[in-house]
Amino acid sequence: MAEGVRPRVKAPKSADAGEVVVIKTLISHKMESGQRKDSDGNVIPRSIINRFTCEFNGESVVDVKMEPAISTNPYFEFEATVPEAGDFQFTWYDDDGSVYEDTKSVSVG
Amino acid sequence: MKFNAMTAVAALMLAMPGAVAADPDDDNLVINGELEMTTKAPLPAHMEEANMDQIMSGWHFRSDETQALEMDDFDNPGMIFVDAGIDQWNAVEGSEGNSCATCHEDPSSMKGVRAVYPKWDEEAGEVQTVAMQINDCRENNMGAEPYGYTSGEMANMEALIALQSRGMPVDVAIDGPAQEMWEKGKEIYYTRYGQLELSCANCHEDNYGNMIRADHLSQGQINGFPTYRLKNAKLNTAHGRFKGCIRDTRAHTFDPGSDEFVALELYVASRGNGLSVEGPSVRN
């Protein structure tokens, strides 16, 4: 597991049924591209978050494939319709096999 | 008709400075929709002779998009470094088996610190910055290696400490035993350095609101430090910024942590007496 990785999500705690809400996510990660060399000339191995997904009650909201050109601490902001009360499940997949997760519950009414 | 045409031209001319957008704006900085910040304030008494009407945070000189980043902690990239600072705060390091938390408990115990530093330390017999205090603690109370003066770890810790005082007015003391250092800092502020022969005041007092090449000159206030800069995607310390500024005059700079920069930090901080502590702020 890469150092200092911490997922963060900002989502509303409640919404009206059918309301479109803004969700902001950020994960602190160095996103080493694999194209840099250290001071001895050795390639620094690639270490990035390669996929980010958000699901609502098991239904996919976004599913993003990420590439090495994406900068440090990837930030995603997107809108989602909340049809009913439930949980947003956020998942980040690291090159090293680590999976980072966060969940935000939204109530309706 | 002629009068109307002239009025229209005059109105257009009045609108022009806004179009150039180098001038500071009149927006209000409210963080997380609740914390109202003082970003403009009357001149501190010691600045009566200064070539300006009021003091202003550098926030006013940035674009709306950059300003917005500081208005929500989730969007403020500086907060990532504050989180790293919390980890450092709780990490036991050095020969004494202590962390910051061992003595100071919660970081909230640092409330008010950022607002009054740099400050005269009676025991040490010198003016000390927050960074000097951090390293003093590390060396003497923790038995740990000091942080590099402008290192990432130092910036993280400074950001964590600054955050505790966010919204409090800057209020550094410039009289008493600190006065000598303050006078020295003032002299540096008004001394022209480098091949370009520029003093701090030439840009930040005489020309704030004007363009310097493609960038807007602010008043050079340090109430927002440490500052996350979009240009280098990391937190920047005040001394790191001083060094960059003096380097830009094509001068050989003072070292971060040197007496000269400590004096300058005290003086520049006092020019912001009355503005809210903003750290970690966001600038371009």
mmCIF file of C-alpha atoms in Angstrom:
data_model
loop_
_atom_site.group_PDB
_atom_site.id
_atom_site.type_symbol
_atom_site.label_atom_id
_atom_site.label_comp_id
_atom_site.label_asym_id
_atom_site.label_seq_id
_atom_site.Cartn_x
_atom_site.Cartn_y
_atom_site.Cartn_z
ATOM 1 C CA MET A 1 0.000 0.000 0.000
ATOM 2 C CA ALA A 2 1.327 3.379 -1.033
ATOM 3 C CA GLU A 3 2.002 5.860 1.754
ATOM 4 C CA GLY A 4 -0.370 8.577 2.874
ATOM 5 C CA VAL A 5 -3.341 7.360 0.867
ATOM 6 C CA ARG A 6 -6.599 8.703 2.232
ATOM 7 C CA PRO A 7 -9.922 8.787 0.378
ATOM 8 C CA ARG A 8 -12.220 11.735 0.967
ATOM 9 C CA VAL A 9 -15.818 12.197 -0.144
ATOM 10 C CA LYS A 10 -18.180 15.119 0.179
ATOM 11 C CA ALA A 11 -21.811 14.209 -0.435
ATOM 12 C CA PRO A 12 -25.079 15.553 0.972
ATOM 13 C CA LYS A 13 -26.574 13.613 3.885
ATOM 14 C CA SER A 14 -30.106 14.054 2.589
ATOM 15 C CA ALA A 15 -31.841 14.821 -0.693
ATOM 16 C CA ASP A 16 -35.298 14.906 -2.250
ATOM 17 C CA ALA A 17 -36.289 11.823 -4.253
ATOM 18 C CA GLY A 18 -35.070 12.340 -7.814
ATOM 19 C CA GLU A 19 -32.845 15.240 -6.855
ATOM 20 C CA VAL A 20 -29.550 15.730 -8.660
ATOM 21 C CA VAL A 21 -26.756 16.128 -6.133
ATOM 22 C CA VAL A 22 -23.113 17.116 -6.514
ATOM 23 C CA ILE A 23 -20.554 14.661 -5.233
ATOM 24 C CA LYS A 24 -16.901 15.551 -4.748
ATOM 25 C CA THR A 25 -14.206 12.960 -4.218
ATOM 26 C CA LEU A 26 -10.485 13.187 -3.694
ATOM 27 C CA ILE A 27 -7.894 10.592 -2.832
ATOM 28 C CA SER A 28 -4.450 11.630 -1.679
ATOM 29 C CA HIS A 29 -2.002 9.593 -3.754
ATOM 30 C CA LYS A 30 1.372 10.400 -5.270
ATOM 31 C CA MET A 31 0.363 9.022 -8.725
ATOM 32 C CA GLU A 32 3.904 8.101 -9.765
ATOM 33 C CA SER A 33 3.772 7.926 -13.560
ATOM 34 C CA GLY A 34 6.489 5.308 -14.105
ATOM 35 C CA GLN A 35 8.252 7.631 -16.497
ATOM 36 C CA ARG A 36 10.515 9.423 -14.052
ATOM 37 C CA LYS A 37 13.979 8.421 -12.918
ATOM 38 C CA ASP A 38 15.584 8.822 -9.523
ATOM 39 C CA SER A 39 18.940 10.522 -8.946
ATOM 40 C CA ASP A 40 20.774 7.284 -9.826
ATOM 41 C CA GLY A 41 19.033 7.005 -13.182
ATOM 42 C CA ASN A 42 16.777 4.111 -12.200
ATOM 43 C CA VAL A 43 13.180 4.205 -13.312
ATOM 44 C CA ILE A 44 10.783 4.897 -10.441
ATOM 45 C CA PRO A 45 8.124 2.189 -10.803
ATOM 46 C CA ARG A 46 4.639 3.240 -11.785
ATOM 47 C CA SER A 47 2.253 3.532 -8.868
ATOM 48 C CA ILE A 48 -1.108 5.059 -9.628
ATOM 49 C CA ILE A 49 -4.772 4.682 -8.877
ATOM 50 C CA ASN A 50 -5.930 3.022 -12.104
ATOM 51 C CA ARG A 51 -9.681 2.887 -11.569
ATOM 52 C CA PHE A 52 -12.312 4.764 -9.638
ATOM 53 C CA THR A 53 -15.933 3.709 -9.318
ATOM 54 C CA CYS A 54 -19.037 5.010 -7.618
ATOM 55 C CA GLU A 55 -22.131 2.884 -7.124
ATOM 56 C CA PHE A 56 -25.495 3.732 -5.623
ATOM 57 C CA ASN A 57 -27.278 0.769 -4.033
ATOM 58 C CA GLY A 58 -25.259 -1.519 -6.320
ATOM 59 C CA GLU A 59 -25.997 0.443 -9.482
ATOM 60 C CA SER A 60 -23.039 1.991 -11.290
ATOM 61 C CA VAL A 61 -22.898 5.812 -11.225
ATOM 62 C CA VAL A 62 -19.422 6.351 -12.661
ATOM 63 C CA ASP A 63 -16.607 3.976 -13.573
ATOM 64 C CA VAL A 64 -13.381 5.694 -14.529
ATOM 65 C CA LYS A 65 -10.219 4.157 -15.955
ATOM 66 C CA MET A 66 -7.246 6.279 -15.009
ATOM 67 C CA GLU A 67 -3.925 6.667 -16.790
ATOM 68 C CA PRO A 68 -0.430 7.753 -15.654
ATOM 69 C CA ALA A 69 -0.801 11.333 -16.905
ATOM 70 C CA ILE A 70 -3.335 12.077 -14.163
ATOM 71 C CA SER A 71 -1.763 14.271 -11.517
ATOM 72 C CA THR A 72 -1.241 13.808 -7.799
ATOM 73 C CA ASN A 73 -4.289 13.536 -5.530
ATOM 74 C CA PRO A 74 -6.952 12.766 -8.172
ATOM 75 C CA TYR A 75 -10.142 14.756 -7.702
ATOM 76 C CA PHE A 76 -13.490 13.861 -9.243
ATOM 77 C CA GLU A 77 -16.620 15.944 -9.068
ATOM 78 C CA PHE A 78 -19.819 14.649 -10.629
ATOM 79 C CA GLU A 79 -23.594 14.780 -10.354
ATOM 80 C CA ALA A 80 -25.834 11.877 -9.453
ATOM 81 C CA THR A 81 -29.576 11.469 -9.245
ATOM 82 C CA VAL A 82 -30.820 10.135 -5.942
ATOM 83 C CA PRO A 83 -33.957 8.029 -6.657
ATOM 84 C CA GLU A 84 -34.327 6.676 -3.131
ATOM 85 C CA ALA A 85 -32.549 6.497 0.200
ATOM 86 C CA GLY A 86 -29.390 4.456 0.126
ATOM 87 C CA ASP A 87 -25.626 4.296 0.065
ATOM 88 C CA PHE A 88 -23.060 5.694 -2.297
ATOM 89 C CA GLN A 89 -20.160 3.260 -2.442
ATOM 90 C CA PHE A 90 -16.843 4.689 -3.638
ATOM 91 C CA THR A 91 -13.912 2.483 -4.612
ATOM 92 C CA TRP A 92 -10.388 3.319 -5.735
ATOM 93 C CA TYR A 93 -8.102 0.623 -7.189
ATOM 94 C CA ASP A 94 -4.342 0.980 -6.696
ATOM 95 C CA ASP A 95 -1.686 -0.463 -9.036
ATOM 96 C CA ASP A 96 -0.294 -2.433 -6.103
ATOM 97 C CA GLY A 97 -3.594 -4.251 -5.637
ATOM 98 C CA SER A 98 -4.811 -2.157 -2.709
ATOM 99 C CA VAL A 99 -8.444 -1.164 -2.755
ATOM 100 C CA TYR A 100 -9.625 1.913 -0.883
ATOM 101 C CA GLU A 101 -13.290 2.318 -0.056
ATOM 102 C CA ASP A 102 -15.640 4.879 1.364
ATOM 103 C CA THR A 103 -19.420 4.923 1.816
ATOM 104 C CA LYS A 104 -21.834 7.817 2.200
ATOM 105 C CA SER A 105 -25.459 7.318 3.146
ATOM 106 C CA VAL A 106 -28.143 9.585 1.768
ATOM 107 C CA SER A 107 -31.604 9.834 3.285
ATOM 108 C CA VAL A 108 -34.604 10.959 1.268
ATOM 109 C CA GLY A 109 -37.236 13.398 2.484
ATOM 110 C CA MET B 1 -26.766 63.829 -27.664
ATOM 111 C CA LYS B 2 -23.164 64.814 -27.347
ATOM 112 C CA PHE B 3 -23.438 64.693 -23.589
ATOM 113 C CA ASN B 4 -24.904 61.184 -23.735
ATOM 114 C CA ALA B 5 -22.141 59.975 -26.013
ATOM 115 C CA MET B 6 -19.520 61.368 -23.660
ATOM 116 C CA THR B 7 -21.220 59.711 -20.717
ATOM 117 C CA ALA B 8 -21.178 56.410 -22.550
ATOM 118 C CA VAL B 9 -17.466 56.795 -23.260
ATOM 119 C CA ALA B 10 -16.804 57.684 -19.648
ATOM 120 C CA ALA B 11 -18.755 54.667 -18.474
ATOM 121 C CA LEU B 12 -16.769 52.477 -20.826
ATOM 122 C CA MET B 13 -13.503 53.869 -19.496
ATOM 123 C CA LEU B 14 -14.608 53.284 -15.940
ATOM 124 C CA ALA B 15 -15.359 49.704 -16.835
ATOM 125 C CA MET B 16 -11.943 49.180 -18.390
ATOM 126 C CA PRO B 17 -9.868 48.554 -15.258
ATOM 127 C CA GLY B 18 -12.221 45.689 -14.439
ATOM 128 C CA ALA B 19 -11.604 44.227 -17.860
ATOM 129 C CA VAL B 20 -7.856 44.231 -17.256
ATOM 130 C CA ALA B 21 -8.578 42.588 -13.893
ATOM 131 C CA ALA B 22 -5.280 43.331 -12.223
ATOM 132 C CA ASP B 23 -7.025 45.287 -9.509
ATOM 133 C CA PRO B 24 -8.090 43.616 -6.284
ATOM 134 C CA ASP B 25 -11.787 42.727 -6.177
ATOM 135 C CA ASP B 26 -14.446 43.325 -3.535
ATOM 136 C CA ASP B 27 -15.499 39.718 -2.985
ATOM 137 C CA ASN B 28 -16.024 38.384 0.525
ATOM 138 C CA LEU B 29 -14.098 35.386 1.753
ATOM 139 C CA VAL B 30 -16.367 33.028 3.692
ATOM 140 C CA ILE B 31 -14.925 29.584 4.328
ATOM 141 C CA ASN B 32 -17.211 26.538 4.403
ATOM 142 C CA GLY B 33 -20.152 28.933 4.229
ATOM 143 C CA GLU B 34 -19.711 29.938 7.865
ATOM 144 C CA LEU B 35 -16.304 31.379 8.736
ATOM 145 C CA GLU B 36 -16.183 35.031 7.685
ATOM 146 C CA MET B 37 -12.659 36.272 7.115
ATOM 147 C CA THR B 38 -11.304 39.795 7.381
ATOM 148 C CA THR B 39 -9.464 40.267 4.112
ATOM 149 C CA LYS B 40 -9.323 44.058 4.082
ATOM 150 C CA ALA B 41 -8.390 46.180 7.071
ATOM 151 C CA PRO B 42 -7.231 49.702 7.917
ATOM 152 C CA LEU B 43 -3.500 50.353 7.849
ATOM 153 C CA PRO B 44 -1.758 49.370 11.089
ATOM 154 C CA ALA B 45 -0.522 52.468 12.940
ATOM 155 C CA HIS B 46 3.116 51.836 12.063
ATOM 156 C CA MET B 47 2.312 52.046 8.332
ATOM 157 C CA GLU B 48 1.183 55.684 8.308
ATOM 158 C CA GLU B 49 3.883 56.630 5.831
ATOM 159 C CA ALA B 50 3.296 53.630 3.587
ATOM 160 C CA ASN B 51 2.142 54.302 0.024
ATOM 161 C CA MET B 52 -1.261 52.632 0.419
ATOM 162 C CA ASP B 53 -4.748 53.162 1.858
ATOM 163 C CA GLN B 54 -5.581 49.808 3.390
ATOM 164 C CA ILE B 55 -4.173 46.339 3.796
ATOM 165 C CA MET B 56 -5.547 43.475 1.739
ATOM 166 C CA SER B 57 -5.155 39.731 1.644
ATOM 167 C CA GLY B 58 -3.592 38.272 -1.506
ATOM 168 C CA TRP B 59 -6.889 36.405 -1.937
ATOM 169 C CA HIS B 60 -8.416 39.531 -3.527
ATOM 170 C CA PHE B 61 -5.855 39.499 -6.324
ATOM 171 C CA ARG B 62 -6.669 35.996 -7.544
ATOM 172 C CA SER B 63 -9.216 34.837 -10.116
ATOM 173 C CA ASP B 64 -12.701 33.774 -9.027
ATOM 174 C CA GLU B 65 -11.805 30.133 -9.691
ATOM 175 C CA THR B 66 -8.717 30.252 -7.488
ATOM 176 C CA GLN B 67 -10.615 32.170 -4.822
ATOM 177 C CA ALA B 68 -13.298 29.477 -4.775
ATOM 178 C CA LEU B 69 -10.730 26.811 -3.924
ATOM 179 C CA GLU B 70 -10.103 28.492 -0.596
ATOM 180 C CA MET B 71 -13.794 28.890 0.216
ATOM 181 C CA ASP B 72 -14.396 25.183 0.805
ATOM 182 C CA ASP B 73 -12.040 22.993 2.787
ATOM 183 C CA PHE B 74 -12.830 20.024 0.586
ATOM 184 C CA ASP B 75 -11.649 21.934 -2.462
ATOM 185 C CA ASN B 76 -8.636 23.478 -0.704
ATOM 186 C CA PRO B 77 -5.662 21.297 -1.693
ATOM 187 C CA GLY B 78 -3.771 22.657 1.315
ATOM 188 C CA MET B 79 -5.991 20.516 3.552
ATOM 189 C CA ILE B 80 -4.337 17.358 2.242
ATOM 190 C CA PHE B 81 -1.124 18.648 3.769
ATOM 191 C CA VAL B 82 -2.906 19.489 7.005
ATOM 192 C CA ASP B 83 -3.933 15.819 7.190
ATOM 193 C CA ALA B 84 -0.291 14.849 6.706
ATOM 194 C CA GLY B 85 0.536 17.326 9.482
ATOM 195 C CA ILE B 86 -1.895 15.555 11.830
ATOM 196 C CA ASP B 87 -0.075 12.271 11.179
ATOM 197 C CA GLN B 88 3.234 13.991 11.971
ATOM 198 C CA TRP B 89 1.707 15.539 15.099
ATOM 199 C CA ASN B 90 0.815 12.105 16.460
ATOM 200 C CA ALA B 91 3.999 10.322 15.334
ATOM 201 C CA VAL B 92 6.494 9.452 18.068
ATOM 202 C CA GLU B 93 9.979 10.407 16.913
ATOM 203 C CA GLY B 94 13.397 10.845 18.454
ATOM 204 C CA SER B 95 15.215 9.569 21.512
ATOM 205 C CA GLU B 96 12.731 10.799 24.129
ATOM 206 C CA GLY B 97 9.780 8.741 22.940
ATOM 207 C CA ASN B 98 7.618 11.815 22.464
ATOM 208 C CA SER B 99 5.307 13.074 19.773
ATOM 209 C CA CYS B 100 3.893 16.598 19.545
ATOM 210 C CA ALA B 101 0.732 15.175 21.089
ATOM 211 C CA THR B 102 2.606 13.910 24.173
ATOM 212 C CA CYS B 103 2.915 17.452 25.531
ATOM 213 C CA HIS B 104 0.475 19.502 23.469
ATOM 214 C CA GLU B 105 -2.314 16.909 23.237
ATOM 215 C CA ASP B 106 -4.762 18.021 20.546
ATOM 216 C CA PRO B 107 -3.571 20.382 17.788
ATOM 217 C CA SER B 108 -6.355 22.748 18.921
ATOM 218 C CA SER B 109 -4.038 23.648 21.813
ATOM 219 C CA MET B 110 -2.150 25.679 19.176
ATOM 220 C CA LYS B 111 -5.103 28.061 18.738
ATOM 221 C CA GLY B 112 -3.898 31.642 18.614
ATOM 222 C CA VAL B 113 -0.251 30.774 18.003
ATOM 223 C CA ARG B 114 -0.086 31.612 14.313
ATOM 224 C CA ALA B 115 -1.699 35.005 14.903
ATOM 225 C CA VAL B 116 1.034 36.343 17.191
ATOM 226 C CA TYR B 117 4.186 34.851 15.635
ATOM 227 C CA PRO B 118 6.997 35.707 15.029
ATOM 228 C CA LYS B 119 7.296 36.581 18.695
ATOM 229 C CA TRP B 120 9.987 37.485 21.221
ATOM 230 C CA ASP B 121 11.007 34.460 23.271
ATOM 231 C CA GLU B 122 12.325 35.569 26.655
ATOM 232 C CA GLU B 123 14.034 32.279 27.411
ATOM 233 C CA ALA B 124 15.838 32.080 24.091
ATOM 234 C CA GLY B 125 16.511 35.823 24.039
ATOM 235 C CA GLU B 126 15.502 36.149 20.412
ATOM 236 C CA VAL B 127 12.544 36.583 18.084
ATOM 237 C CA GLN B 128 11.244 33.153 17.133
ATOM 238 C CA THR B 129 9.107 32.006 14.249
ATOM 239 C CA VAL B 130 6.660 29.105 14.407
ATOM 240 C CA ALA B 131 9.172 27.054 12.396
ATOM 241 C CA MET B 132 11.922 27.781 14.939
ATOM 242 C CA GLN B 133 9.608 26.729 17.764
ATOM 243 C CA ILE B 134 8.737 23.502 15.976
ATOM 244 C CA ASN B 135 12.389 22.627 15.523
ATOM 245 C CA ASP B 136 13.222 23.715 19.066
ATOM 246 C CA CYS B 137 10.612 21.239 20.303
ATOM 247 C CA ARG B 138 11.870 18.505 18.009
ATOM 248 C CA GLU B 139 15.484 18.869 19.076
ATOM 249 C CA ASN B 140 15.105 19.547 22.783
ATOM 250 C CA ASN B 141 11.847 17.883 23.811
ATOM 251 C CA MET B 142 11.724 14.978 21.373
ATOM 252 C CA GLY B 143 15.407 14.351 20.655
ATOM 253 C CA ALA B 144 14.511 14.229 16.975
ATOM 254 C CA GLU B 145 16.144 15.643 13.871
ATOM 255 C CA PRO B 146 14.934 19.157 13.048
ATOM 256 C CA TYR B 147 12.847 19.619 9.906
ATOM 257 C CA GLY B 148 14.418 21.496 7.007
ATOM 258 C CA TYR B 149 13.284 25.094 7.394
ATOM 259 C CA THR B 150 11.221 25.152 4.185
ATOM 260 C CA SER B 151 10.719 21.379 3.874
ATOM 261 C CA GLY B 152 7.424 19.697 3.150
ATOM 262 C CA GLU B 153 7.202 18.351 6.702
ATOM 263 C CA MET B 154 7.732 21.819 8.118
ATOM 264 C CA ALA B 155 5.070 23.256 5.808
ATOM 265 C CA ASN B 156 2.626 20.510 6.836
ATOM 266 C CA MET B 157 3.162 21.243 10.516
ATOM 267 C CA GLU B 158 2.932 25.008 9.994
ATOM 268 C CA ALA B 159 -0.318 24.493 8.078
ATOM 269 C CA LEU B 160 -1.786 22.399 10.889
ATOM 270 C CA ILE B 161 -0.825 25.057 13.438
ATOM 271 C CA ALA B 162 -2.028 27.951 11.259
ATOM 272 C CA LEU B 163 -5.398 26.247 10.738
ATOM 273 C CA GLN B 164 -6.099 26.331 14.485
ATOM 274 C CA SER B 165 -5.970 30.154 14.358
ATOM 275 C CA ARG B 166 -7.845 30.556 11.094
ATOM 276 C CA GLY B 167 -10.100 33.601 11.210
ATOM 277 C CA MET B 168 -8.282 35.209 14.130
ATOM 278 C CA PRO B 169 -6.721 38.604 13.405
ATOM 279 C CA VAL B 170 -2.955 38.736 12.910
ATOM 280 C CA ASP B 171 -1.562 40.601 15.898
ATOM 281 C CA VAL B 172 2.221 40.448 16.133
ATOM 282 C CA ALA B 173 3.939 42.621 18.723
ATOM 283 C CA ILE B 174 6.491 45.041 17.304
ATOM 284 C CA ASP B 175 7.421 46.922 20.451
ATOM 285 C CA GLY B 176 9.497 45.977 23.471
ATOM 286 C CA PRO B 177 12.313 43.486 22.920
ATOM 287 C CA ALA B 178 11.075 42.622 19.411
ATOM 288 C CA GLN B 179 11.453 46.188 18.196
ATOM 289 C CA GLU B 180 15.104 45.912 17.196
ATOM 290 C CA MET B 181 14.381 42.899 14.981
ATOM 291 C CA TRP B 182 11.321 44.651 13.562
ATOM 292 C CA GLU B 183 13.384 47.734 12.613
ATOM 293 C CA LYS B 184 15.864 45.445 10.897
ATOM 294 C CA GLY B 185 13.059 43.772 8.970
ATOM 295 C CA LYS B 186 11.680 47.146 7.934
ATOM 296 C CA GLU B 187 15.072 48.181 6.626
ATOM 297 C CA ILE B 188 15.301 45.004 4.547
ATOM 298 C CA TYR B 189 11.776 45.608 3.223
ATOM 299 C CA TYR B 190 12.737 49.016 1.865
ATOM 300 C CA THR B 191 16.242 48.085 0.635
ATOM 301 C CA ARG B 192 16.726 47.524 -3.087
ATOM 302 C CA TYR B 193 18.391 44.201 -3.843
ATOM 303 C CA GLY B 194 19.832 42.511 -6.886
ATOM 304 C CA GLN B 195 20.680 43.469 -10.421
ATOM 305 C CA LEU B 196 17.134 44.725 -10.885
ATOM 306 C CA GLU B 197 17.493 46.893 -7.782
ATOM 307 C CA LEU B 198 14.043 46.153 -6.406
ATOM 308 C CA SER B 199 12.903 46.372 -2.823
ATOM 309 C CA CYS B 200 9.875 44.531 -1.475
ATOM 310 C CA ALA B 201 8.096 47.900 -1.407
ATOM 311 C CA ASN B 202 8.719 48.649 -5.095
ATOM 312 C CA CYS B 203 6.380 45.830 -6.071
ATOM 313 C CA HIS B 204 4.152 45.160 -3.084
ATOM 314 C CA GLU B 205 3.566 48.716 -1.880
ATOM 315 C CA ASP B 206 4.029 50.931 -4.948
ATOM 316 C CA ASN B 207 2.616 48.566 -7.569
ATOM 317 C CA TYR B 208 0.160 46.134 -6.016
ATOM 318 C CA GLY B 209 -2.799 45.691 -8.329
ATOM 319 C CA ASN B 210 -0.566 46.094 -11.396
ATOM 320 C CA MET B 211 0.706 43.313 -13.576
ATOM 321 C CA ILE B 212 4.214 41.924 -13.242
ATOM 322 C CA ARG B 213 4.615 40.170 -16.553
ATOM 323 C CA ALA B 214 1.593 37.819 -16.610
ATOM 324 C CA ASP B 215 0.860 37.874 -12.895
ATOM 325 C CA HIS B 216 -0.960 40.210 -10.537
ATOM 326 C CA LEU B 217 1.074 41.873 -7.827
ATOM 327 C CA SER B 218 -0.487 41.547 -4.413
ATOM 328 C CA GLN B 219 0.510 43.419 -1.292
ATOM 329 C CA GLY B 220 2.776 40.549 -0.359
ATOM 330 C CA GLN B 221 0.869 39.811 2.841
ATOM 331 C CA ILE B 222 1.834 36.596 4.647
ATOM 332 C CA ASN B 223 -1.365 36.081 6.656
ATOM 333 C CA GLY B 224 -2.231 33.190 4.304
ATOM 334 C CA PHE B 225 0.991 31.214 4.758
ATOM 335 C CA PRO B 226 1.750 28.421 4.377
ATOM 336 C CA THR B 227 0.181 28.759 0.954
ATOM 337 C CA TYR B 228 -0.793 26.103 -1.553
ATOM 338 C CA ARG B 229 0.341 27.345 -4.941
ATOM 339 C CA LEU B 230 -1.194 26.006 -8.108
ATOM 340 C CA LYS B 231 2.101 26.559 -9.920
ATOM 341 C CA ASN B 232 4.007 23.975 -7.880
ATOM 342 C CA ALA B 233 1.141 21.946 -6.406
ATOM 343 C CA LYS B 234 2.482 22.059 -2.870
ATOM 344 C CA LEU B 235 2.503 24.098 0.287
ATOM 345 C CA ASN B 236 4.947 26.996 0.299
ATOM 346 C CA THR B 237 6.434 28.577 3.406
ATOM 347 C CA ALA B 238 6.903 32.303 3.906
ATOM 348 C CA HIS B 239 10.690 32.027 3.892
ATOM 349 C CA GLY B 240 10.582 29.949 0.714
ATOM 350 C CA ARG B 241 8.531 32.727 -0.865
ATOM 351 C CA PHE B 242 10.882 35.455 0.409
ATOM 352 C CA LYS B 243 13.748 33.563 -1.173
ATOM 353 C CA GLY B 244 11.898 33.298 -4.477
ATOM 354 C CA CYS B 245 11.087 37.009 -4.436
ATOM 355 C CA ILE B 246 14.654 38.114 -3.750
ATOM 356 C CA ARG B 247 15.948 35.643 -6.324
ATOM 357 C CA ASP B 248 13.619 37.283 -8.839
ATOM 358 C CA THR B 249 15.410 40.585 -8.249
ATOM 359 C CA ARG B 250 18.518 38.677 -9.411
ATOM 360 C CA ALA B 251 20.113 38.955 -6.013
ATOM 361 C CA HIS B 252 21.942 36.437 -3.887
ATOM 362 C CA THR B 253 19.240 35.643 -1.343
ATOM 363 C CA PHE B 254 19.338 35.268 2.398
ATOM 364 C CA ASP B 255 18.892 31.736 3.713
ATOM 365 C CA PRO B 256 15.527 30.523 4.976
ATOM 366 C CA GLY B 257 15.671 30.653 8.758
ATOM 367 C CA SER B 258 18.384 33.328 8.757
ATOM 368 C CA ASP B 259 18.202 36.332 11.074
ATOM 369 C CA GLU B 260 17.463 38.518 8.055
ATOM 370 C CA PHE B 261 14.434 36.467 7.005
ATOM 371 C CA VAL B 262 13.168 36.135 10.576
ATOM 372 C CA ALA B 263 13.347 39.937 10.846
ATOM 373 C CA LEU B 264 11.621 40.308 7.495
ATOM 374 C CA GLU B 265 8.917 37.817 8.498
ATOM 375 C CA LEU B 266 8.244 39.791 11.682
ATOM 376 C CA TYR B 267 8.032 43.042 9.740
ATOM 377 C CA VAL B 268 5.874 41.686 6.907
ATOM 378 C CA ALA B 269 3.607 39.911 9.414
ATOM 379 C CA SER B 270 3.131 43.251 11.221
ATOM 380 C CA ARG B 271 2.042 44.828 7.925
ATOM 381 C CA GLY B 272 -0.870 42.386 8.045
ATOM 382 C CA ASN B 273 -1.924 43.159 11.622
ATOM 383 C CA GLY B 274 -5.728 43.114 11.461
ATOM 384 C CA LEU B 275 -6.159 40.642 8.585
ATOM 385 C CA SER B 276 -7.436 37.164 9.416
ATOM 386 C CA VAL B 277 -5.039 34.254 9.608
ATOM 387 C CA GLU B 278 -5.848 32.355 6.393
ATOM 388 C CA GLY B 279 -3.374 29.503 6.344
ATOM 389 C CA PRO B 280 -3.387 27.247 4.466
ATOM 390 C CA SER B 281 -4.505 29.593 1.702
ATOM 391 C CA VAL B 282 -4.656 28.935 -2.048
ATOM 392 C CA ARG B 283 -2.862 31.125 -4.544
ATOM 393 C CA ASN B 284 -1.683 30.700 -8.110
#
